[in-house]
Coordinates of C-alpha atoms and ligand atoms in Angstrom, one line a residue:
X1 CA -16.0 -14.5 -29.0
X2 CA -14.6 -15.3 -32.7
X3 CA -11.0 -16.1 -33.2
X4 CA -10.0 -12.9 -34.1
X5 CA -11.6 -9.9 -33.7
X6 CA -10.6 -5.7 -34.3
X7 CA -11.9 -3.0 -32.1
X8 CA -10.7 0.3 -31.6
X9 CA -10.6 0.4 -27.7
X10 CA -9.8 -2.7 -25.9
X11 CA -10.8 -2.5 -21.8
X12 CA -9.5 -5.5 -19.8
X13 CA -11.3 -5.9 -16.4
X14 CA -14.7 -5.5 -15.7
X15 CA -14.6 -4.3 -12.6
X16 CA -15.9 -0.3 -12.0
X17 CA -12.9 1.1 -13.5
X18 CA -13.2 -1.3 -16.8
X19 CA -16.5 -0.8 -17.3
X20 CA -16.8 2.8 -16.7
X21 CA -13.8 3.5 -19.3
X22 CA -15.5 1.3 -21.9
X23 CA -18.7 3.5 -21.3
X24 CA -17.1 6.7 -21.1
X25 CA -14.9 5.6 -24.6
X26 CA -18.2 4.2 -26.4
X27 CA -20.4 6.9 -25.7
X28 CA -17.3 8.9 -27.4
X29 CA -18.9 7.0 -30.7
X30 CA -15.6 4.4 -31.3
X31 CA -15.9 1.2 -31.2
X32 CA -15.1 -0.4 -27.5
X33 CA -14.6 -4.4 -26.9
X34 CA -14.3 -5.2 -23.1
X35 CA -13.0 -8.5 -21.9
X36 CA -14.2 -9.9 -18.1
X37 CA -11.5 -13.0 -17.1
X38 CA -14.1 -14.4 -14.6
X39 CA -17.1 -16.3 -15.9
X40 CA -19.4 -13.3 -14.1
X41 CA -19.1 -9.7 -13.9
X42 CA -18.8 -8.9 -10.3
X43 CA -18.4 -12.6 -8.8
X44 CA -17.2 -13.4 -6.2
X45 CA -17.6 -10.5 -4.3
X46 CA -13.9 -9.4 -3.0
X47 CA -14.1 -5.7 -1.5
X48 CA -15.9 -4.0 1.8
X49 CA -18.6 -2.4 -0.5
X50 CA -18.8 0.8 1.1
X51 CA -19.1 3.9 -1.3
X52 CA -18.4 7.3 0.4
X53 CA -20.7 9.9 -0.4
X54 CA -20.7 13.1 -2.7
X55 CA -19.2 15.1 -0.2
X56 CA -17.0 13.5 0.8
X57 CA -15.6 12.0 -2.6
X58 CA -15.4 16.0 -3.5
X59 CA -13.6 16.5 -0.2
X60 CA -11.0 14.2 -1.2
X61 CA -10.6 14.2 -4.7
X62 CA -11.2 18.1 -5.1
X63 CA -10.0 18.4 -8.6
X64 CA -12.3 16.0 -9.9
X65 CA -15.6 17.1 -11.5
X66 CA -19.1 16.4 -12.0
X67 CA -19.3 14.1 -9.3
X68 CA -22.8 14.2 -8.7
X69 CA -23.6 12.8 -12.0
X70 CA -21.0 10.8 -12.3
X71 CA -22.4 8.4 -8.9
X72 CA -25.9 8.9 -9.5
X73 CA -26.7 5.4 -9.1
X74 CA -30.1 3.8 -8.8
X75 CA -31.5 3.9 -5.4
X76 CA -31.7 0.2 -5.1
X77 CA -27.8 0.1 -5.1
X78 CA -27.8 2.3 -2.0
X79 CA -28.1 -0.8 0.6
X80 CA -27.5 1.0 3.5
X81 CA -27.1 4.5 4.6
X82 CA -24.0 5.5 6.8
X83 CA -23.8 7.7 9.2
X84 CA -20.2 7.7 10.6
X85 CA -17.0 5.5 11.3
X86 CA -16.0 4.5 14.7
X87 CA -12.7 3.8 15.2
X88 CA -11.8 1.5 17.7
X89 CA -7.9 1.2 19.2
X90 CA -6.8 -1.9 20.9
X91 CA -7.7 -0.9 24.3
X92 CA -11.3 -1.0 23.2
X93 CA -11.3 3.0 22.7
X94 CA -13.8 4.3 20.4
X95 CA -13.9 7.2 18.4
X96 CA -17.1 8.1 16.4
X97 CA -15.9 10.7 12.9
X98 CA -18.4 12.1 10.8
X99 CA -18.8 10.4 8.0
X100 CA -21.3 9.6 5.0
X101 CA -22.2 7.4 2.5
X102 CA -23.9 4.1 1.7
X103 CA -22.9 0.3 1.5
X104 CA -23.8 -1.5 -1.9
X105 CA -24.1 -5.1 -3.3
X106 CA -20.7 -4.9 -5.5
X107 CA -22.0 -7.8 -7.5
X108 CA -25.2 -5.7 -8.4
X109 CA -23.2 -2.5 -8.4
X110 CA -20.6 -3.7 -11.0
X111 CA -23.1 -5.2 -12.9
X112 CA -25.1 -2.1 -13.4
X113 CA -21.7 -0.1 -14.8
X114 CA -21.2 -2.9 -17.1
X115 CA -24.5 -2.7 -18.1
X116 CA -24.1 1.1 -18.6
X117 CA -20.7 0.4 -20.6
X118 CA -22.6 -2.2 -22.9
X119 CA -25.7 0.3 -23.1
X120 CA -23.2 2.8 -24.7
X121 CA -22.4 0.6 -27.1
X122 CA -19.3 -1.2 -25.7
X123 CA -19.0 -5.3 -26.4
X124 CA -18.4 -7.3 -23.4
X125 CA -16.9 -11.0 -23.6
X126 CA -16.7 -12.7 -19.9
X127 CA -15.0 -16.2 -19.3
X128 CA -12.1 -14.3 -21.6
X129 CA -8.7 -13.6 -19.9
X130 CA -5.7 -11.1 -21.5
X131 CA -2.6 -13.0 -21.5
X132 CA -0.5 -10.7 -23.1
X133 CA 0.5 -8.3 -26.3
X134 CA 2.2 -9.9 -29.2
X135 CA 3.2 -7.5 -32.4
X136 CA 0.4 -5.1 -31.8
X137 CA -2.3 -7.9 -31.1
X138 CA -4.2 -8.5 -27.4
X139 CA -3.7 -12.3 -26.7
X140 CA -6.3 -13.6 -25.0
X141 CA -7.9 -17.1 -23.3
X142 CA -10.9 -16.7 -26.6
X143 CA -8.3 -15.8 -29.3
X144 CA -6.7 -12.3 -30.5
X145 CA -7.7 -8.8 -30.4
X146 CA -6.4 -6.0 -32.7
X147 CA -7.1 -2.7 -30.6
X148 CA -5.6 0.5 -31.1
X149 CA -5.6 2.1 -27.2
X150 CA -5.5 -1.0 -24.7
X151 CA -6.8 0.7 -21.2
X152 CA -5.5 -2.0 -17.9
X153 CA -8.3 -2.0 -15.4
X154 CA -7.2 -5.6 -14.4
X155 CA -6.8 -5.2 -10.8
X156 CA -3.6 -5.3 -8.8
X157 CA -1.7 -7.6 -10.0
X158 CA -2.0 -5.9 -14.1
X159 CA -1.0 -8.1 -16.8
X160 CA -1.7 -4.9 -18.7
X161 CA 0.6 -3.0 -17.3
X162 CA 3.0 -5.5 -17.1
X163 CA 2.9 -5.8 -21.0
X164 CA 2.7 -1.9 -21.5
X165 CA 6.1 -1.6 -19.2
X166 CA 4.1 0.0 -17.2
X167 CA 5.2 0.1 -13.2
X168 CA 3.1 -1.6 -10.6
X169 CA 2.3 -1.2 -6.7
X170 CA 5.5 -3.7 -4.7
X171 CA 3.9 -4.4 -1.7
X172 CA 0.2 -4.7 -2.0
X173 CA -1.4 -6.0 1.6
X174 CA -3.8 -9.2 1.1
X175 CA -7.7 -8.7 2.4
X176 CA -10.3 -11.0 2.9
X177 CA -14.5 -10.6 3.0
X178 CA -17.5 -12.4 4.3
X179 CA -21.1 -11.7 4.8
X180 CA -22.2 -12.2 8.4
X181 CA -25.8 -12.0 9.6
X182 CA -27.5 -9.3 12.0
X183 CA -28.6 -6.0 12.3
X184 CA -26.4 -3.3 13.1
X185 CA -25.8 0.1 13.8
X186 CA -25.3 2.3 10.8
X187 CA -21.5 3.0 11.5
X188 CA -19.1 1.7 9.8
X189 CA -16.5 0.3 12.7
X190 CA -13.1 -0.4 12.5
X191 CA -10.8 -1.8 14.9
X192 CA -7.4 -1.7 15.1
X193 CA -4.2 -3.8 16.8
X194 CA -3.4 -7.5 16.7
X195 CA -6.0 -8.1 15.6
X196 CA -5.3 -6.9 12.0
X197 CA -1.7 -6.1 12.2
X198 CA -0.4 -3.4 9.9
X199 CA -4.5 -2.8 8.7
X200 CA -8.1 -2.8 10.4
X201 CA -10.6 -5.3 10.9
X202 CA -14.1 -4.1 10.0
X203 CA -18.1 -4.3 10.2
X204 CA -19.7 -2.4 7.3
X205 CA -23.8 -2.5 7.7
X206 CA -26.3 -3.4 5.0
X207 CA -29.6 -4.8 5.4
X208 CA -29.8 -7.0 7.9
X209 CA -26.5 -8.4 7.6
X210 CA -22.8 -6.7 7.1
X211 CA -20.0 -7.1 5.4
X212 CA -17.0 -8.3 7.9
X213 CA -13.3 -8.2 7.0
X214 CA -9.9 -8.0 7.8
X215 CA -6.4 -7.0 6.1
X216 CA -3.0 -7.1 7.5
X217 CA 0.5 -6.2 6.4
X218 CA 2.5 -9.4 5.7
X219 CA 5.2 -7.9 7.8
X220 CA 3.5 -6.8 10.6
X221 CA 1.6 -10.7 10.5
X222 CA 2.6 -14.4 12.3
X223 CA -0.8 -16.0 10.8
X224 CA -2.5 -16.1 7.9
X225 CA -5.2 -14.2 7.1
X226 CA -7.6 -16.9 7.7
X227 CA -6.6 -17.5 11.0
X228 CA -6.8 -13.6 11.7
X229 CA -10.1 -13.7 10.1
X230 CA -11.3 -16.4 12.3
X231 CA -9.9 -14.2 15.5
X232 CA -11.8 -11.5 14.3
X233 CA -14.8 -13.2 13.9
X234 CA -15.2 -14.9 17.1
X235 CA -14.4 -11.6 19.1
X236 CA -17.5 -9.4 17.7
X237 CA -19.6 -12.8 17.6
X238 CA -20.3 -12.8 13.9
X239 CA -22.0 -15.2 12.4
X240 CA -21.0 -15.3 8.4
X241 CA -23.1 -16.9 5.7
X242 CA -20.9 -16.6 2.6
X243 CA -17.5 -17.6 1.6
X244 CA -14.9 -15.9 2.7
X245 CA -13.0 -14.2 -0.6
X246 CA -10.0 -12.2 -0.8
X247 CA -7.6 -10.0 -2.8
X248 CA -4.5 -7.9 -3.1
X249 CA -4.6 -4.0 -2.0
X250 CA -2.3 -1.7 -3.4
X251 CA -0.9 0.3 -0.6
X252 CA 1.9 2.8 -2.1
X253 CA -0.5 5.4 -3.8
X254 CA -0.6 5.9 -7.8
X255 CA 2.4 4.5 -9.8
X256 CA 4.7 7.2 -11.6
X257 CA 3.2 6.5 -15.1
X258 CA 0.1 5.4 -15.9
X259 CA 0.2 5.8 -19.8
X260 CA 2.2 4.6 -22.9
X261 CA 2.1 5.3 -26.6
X262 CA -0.7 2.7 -27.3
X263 CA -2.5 2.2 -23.0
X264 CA -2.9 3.4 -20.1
X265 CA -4.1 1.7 -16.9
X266 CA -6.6 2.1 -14.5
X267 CA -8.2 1.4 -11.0
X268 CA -5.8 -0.4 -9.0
X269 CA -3.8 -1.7 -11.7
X270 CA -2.4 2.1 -11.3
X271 CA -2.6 2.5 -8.0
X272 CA -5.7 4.2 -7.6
X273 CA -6.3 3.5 -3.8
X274 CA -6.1 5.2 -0.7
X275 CA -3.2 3.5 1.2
X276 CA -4.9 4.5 4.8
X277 CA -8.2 2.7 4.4
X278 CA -7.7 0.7 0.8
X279 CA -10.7 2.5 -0.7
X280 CA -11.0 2.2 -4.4
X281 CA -14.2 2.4 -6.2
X282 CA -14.9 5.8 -6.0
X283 CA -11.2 6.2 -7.5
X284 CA -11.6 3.6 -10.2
X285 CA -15.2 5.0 -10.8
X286 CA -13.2 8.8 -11.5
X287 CA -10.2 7.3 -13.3
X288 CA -12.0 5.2 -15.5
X289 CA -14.4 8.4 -16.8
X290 CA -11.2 10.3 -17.2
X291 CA -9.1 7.4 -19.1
X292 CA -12.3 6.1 -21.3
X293 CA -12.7 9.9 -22.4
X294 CA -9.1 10.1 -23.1
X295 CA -9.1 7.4 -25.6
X296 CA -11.9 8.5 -27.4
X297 CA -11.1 11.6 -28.1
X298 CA -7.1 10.4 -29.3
X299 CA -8.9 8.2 -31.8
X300 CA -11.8 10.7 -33.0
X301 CA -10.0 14.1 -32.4
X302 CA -6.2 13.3 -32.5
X303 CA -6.1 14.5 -28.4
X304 CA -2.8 13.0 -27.0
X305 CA -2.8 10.0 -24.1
X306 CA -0.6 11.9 -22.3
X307 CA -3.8 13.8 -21.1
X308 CA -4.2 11.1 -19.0
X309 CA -1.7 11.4 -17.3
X310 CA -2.5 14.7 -16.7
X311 CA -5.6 14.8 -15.5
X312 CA -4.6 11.6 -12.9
X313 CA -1.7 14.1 -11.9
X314 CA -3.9 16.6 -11.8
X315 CA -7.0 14.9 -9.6
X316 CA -4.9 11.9 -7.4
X317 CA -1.4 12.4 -7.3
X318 CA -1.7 14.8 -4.2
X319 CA -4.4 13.0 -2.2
X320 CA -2.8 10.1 -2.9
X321 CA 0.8 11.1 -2.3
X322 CA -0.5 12.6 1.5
X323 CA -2.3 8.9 2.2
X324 CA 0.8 6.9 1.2
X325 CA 3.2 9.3 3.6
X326 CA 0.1 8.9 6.1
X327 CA 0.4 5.3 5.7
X328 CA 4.0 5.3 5.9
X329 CA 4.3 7.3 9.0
X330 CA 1.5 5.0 10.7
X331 CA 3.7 1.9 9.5
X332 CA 6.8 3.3 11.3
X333 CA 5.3 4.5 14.2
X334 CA 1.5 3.4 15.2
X335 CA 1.6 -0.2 13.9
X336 CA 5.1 -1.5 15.7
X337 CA 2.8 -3.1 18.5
X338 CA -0.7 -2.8 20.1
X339 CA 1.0 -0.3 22.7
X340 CA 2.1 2.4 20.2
X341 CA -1.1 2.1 18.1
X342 CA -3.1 3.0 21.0
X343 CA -0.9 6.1 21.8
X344 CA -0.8 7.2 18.5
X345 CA -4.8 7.0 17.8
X346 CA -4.7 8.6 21.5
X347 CA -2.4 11.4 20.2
X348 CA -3.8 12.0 17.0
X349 CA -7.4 12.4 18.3
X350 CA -10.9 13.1 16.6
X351 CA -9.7 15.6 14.0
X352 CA -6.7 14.0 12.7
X353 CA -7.7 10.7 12.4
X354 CA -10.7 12.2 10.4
X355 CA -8.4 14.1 8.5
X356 CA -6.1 10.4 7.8
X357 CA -8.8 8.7 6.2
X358 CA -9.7 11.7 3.6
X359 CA -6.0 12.0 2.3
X360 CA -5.1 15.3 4.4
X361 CA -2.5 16.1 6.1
X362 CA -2.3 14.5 10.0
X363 CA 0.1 17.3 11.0
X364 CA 1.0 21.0 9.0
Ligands
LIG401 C1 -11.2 -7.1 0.8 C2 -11.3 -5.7 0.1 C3 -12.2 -4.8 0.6 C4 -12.4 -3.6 0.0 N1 -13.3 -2.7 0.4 C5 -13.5 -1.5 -0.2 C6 -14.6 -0.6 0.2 O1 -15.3 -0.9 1.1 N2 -14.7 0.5 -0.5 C7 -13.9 0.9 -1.5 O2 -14.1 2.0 -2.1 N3 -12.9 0.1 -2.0 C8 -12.7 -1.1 -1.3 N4 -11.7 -2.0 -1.8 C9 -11.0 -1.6 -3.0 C10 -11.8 -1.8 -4.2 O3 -12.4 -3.1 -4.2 C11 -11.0 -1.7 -5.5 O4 -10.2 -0.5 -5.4 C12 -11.8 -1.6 -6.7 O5 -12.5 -2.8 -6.9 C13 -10.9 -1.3 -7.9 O6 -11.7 -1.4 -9.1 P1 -10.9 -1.9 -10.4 O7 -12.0 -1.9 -11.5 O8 -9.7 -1.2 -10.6 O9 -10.5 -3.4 -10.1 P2 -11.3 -4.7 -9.8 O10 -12.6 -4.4 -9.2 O11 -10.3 -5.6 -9.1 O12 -11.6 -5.3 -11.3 C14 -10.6 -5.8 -12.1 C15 -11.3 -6.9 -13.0 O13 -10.4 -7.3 -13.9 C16 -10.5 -8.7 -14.1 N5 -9.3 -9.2 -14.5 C17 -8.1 -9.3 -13.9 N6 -7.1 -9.8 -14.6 C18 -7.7 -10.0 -15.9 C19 -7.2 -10.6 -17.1 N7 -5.9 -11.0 -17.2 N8 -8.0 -10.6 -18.1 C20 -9.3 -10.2 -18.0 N9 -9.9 -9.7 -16.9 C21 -9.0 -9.7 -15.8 C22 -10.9 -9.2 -12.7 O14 -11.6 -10.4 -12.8 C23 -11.8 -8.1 -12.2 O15 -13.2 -8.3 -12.6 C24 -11.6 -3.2 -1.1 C25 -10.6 -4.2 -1.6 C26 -10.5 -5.4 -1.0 C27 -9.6 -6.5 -1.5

């Protein structure tokens, strides 16, 4: 990257809320410069890689629109087809809910939106990390950028947003990942208890392997995750044959604002994940369409940012607001021991706990 450079858009994060914001702002015909801190798009892999379905995204999210066009994604990025979730409570219970969707590659699946992004027109620099803003110009690890709309999709732990005064998710849990060898059933399963206190464990199929994980609320924890991890591993006899990577999940719903005169932030930089479960990319995937349009249109057509916010009040606040309470409640009362989570999965039964992981309501 030169020394200096202008643009008119200025994405940070390559990730799918970054790179579908610098697509959705390019194809808008301005000029779009998007900035990756890690030397790859996509690398290490640090996320479960399961992407719900049409459906059920519209079930959950159903203000937003044009979903089906939105996730058309190659075939070859659909690794796996699944065909439920069984839930598993500490006394071994297990509950199957309907569910559907597909596991991915999230290296090849971020790569592809990227590539989309730079297809549009967008520039991407990797190996180039946002500091911080100083008088109107993006500092960054390759030199400065003058933008005019700066869009955070930096994660959870935003520098953006930091710099834009924006707030942030306070108690984001850690999680960590591995690919373990196998074949297995196409259910995604998740077990629940001390094994993963305050979280789940889980076992999402792909082809002849799965990705295995675990998170756990720090305050819920006596180990590390590493140790938990290890626990986990050795109880469902998986045998892993990658690194095990990790990252923060932010676990109290969307921040209040998510938009300033000049930015706005996206993906899990604004809190754009379901507190029950910690899914994200379908979120980051909406959010980044509806921030990249945004900006386009304020620089071509005078449209305000505040739309933004709008249309994330309009699409997440409510899901998102039911999954933080949902998490809340299960905080309060499910996860105090491995006793009271089994009563409470016992209590709440098939149709609530299907209802818990799509952002509805557990009770009237
Ligand atoms: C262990 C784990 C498992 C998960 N499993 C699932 C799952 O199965 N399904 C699901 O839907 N969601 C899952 N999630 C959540 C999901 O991964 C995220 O919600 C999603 O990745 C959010 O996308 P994003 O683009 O907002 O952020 P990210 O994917 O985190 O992308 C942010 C990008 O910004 C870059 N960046 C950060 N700081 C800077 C900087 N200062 N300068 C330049 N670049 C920077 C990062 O390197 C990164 O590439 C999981 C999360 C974790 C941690």
């Amino acid at each position: 990257m030169p020394e200096r450079i202008r643009t008119d858009v200025l994405v940070v994060g390559s990730g799918p809320a970054g790179s579908t914001a610098a697509r959705f702002a390019a194809e808008s015909g301005v000029r779009v410069t998007f900035v990756e801190g890690r030397a790859e798009v996509g690398t290490p892999v640090r996320c479960g890689e399961l992407v719900p379905s049409d459906d059920e995204i519209r079930g959950m999210f159903p203000a937003a629109t044009d979903i089906a066009s939105l996730f058309d994604m190659p075939g070859n990025l659909r690794v796996r087809e699944i065909e439920g979730i069984g839930l598993t409570d500490p006394k071994g219970r297990r509950t199957l809910l309907d569910f559907t969707g597909y596991s991915t590659d999230r290296d090849r699946f971020d790569n592809y939106l990227a590539s989309e992004a730079v297809k549009a027109g967008a520039e991407l620099f990797k190996g180039c990390q946002f500091k911080g803003v100083k008088g109107g110009l993006a500092e960054t690890t390759a030199g400065e950028i003058e933008y005019k709309v700066i869009i955070g999709a930096d994660g959870p732990g935003s520098r953006v947003a930091k710099a834009l005064g924006l707030p942030k998710n306070m108690h984001p849990y850690p999680a960590v990942t591995a690919q373990a060898e196998g074949d297995f059933d196409p259910y995604v399963e998740m077990f629940f208890g001390g094994i993963a206190p305050g979280a789940y464990g889980w076992i999402i199929p792909k082809a002849g392997r799965a990705n295995v994980g675990v998170g756990f609320s720090p305050k819920f924890a006596d180990g590390t995750l590493g140790e938990y991890f290890e626990t986990f591993k050795g109880r469902h006899n998986l045998n892993t044959i990658s690194e095990m990577h990790g990252k923060y999940v932010p676990s109290e719903g969307m921040v209040s604002r998510v938009v300033t005169d000049d930015g706005m932030i996206v993906g899990d930089a604004a809190g754009h994940v379901i507190s029950v479960n910690g899914g994200g990319i379908p979120l980051a995937v909406i959010g980044g369409r509806a921030c990249g349009q945004v900006a386009g249109d304020h620089l071509r057509k005078g449209r305000p940012l505040s739309d933004y916010q709008r249309e994330c009040e309009k699409i997440f606040r409510r899901p998102l607001d039911t999954a933080a309470k949902n998490k809340r409640l299960a905080d309060a009362f499910a996860f105090r021991s491995e006793f009271s989570t089994a009563a409470c999965m016992k209590l709440l039964g098939k149709r609530r706990m299907g209802n818990l992981i799509r952002c509805k309501r557990i009770f009237p």
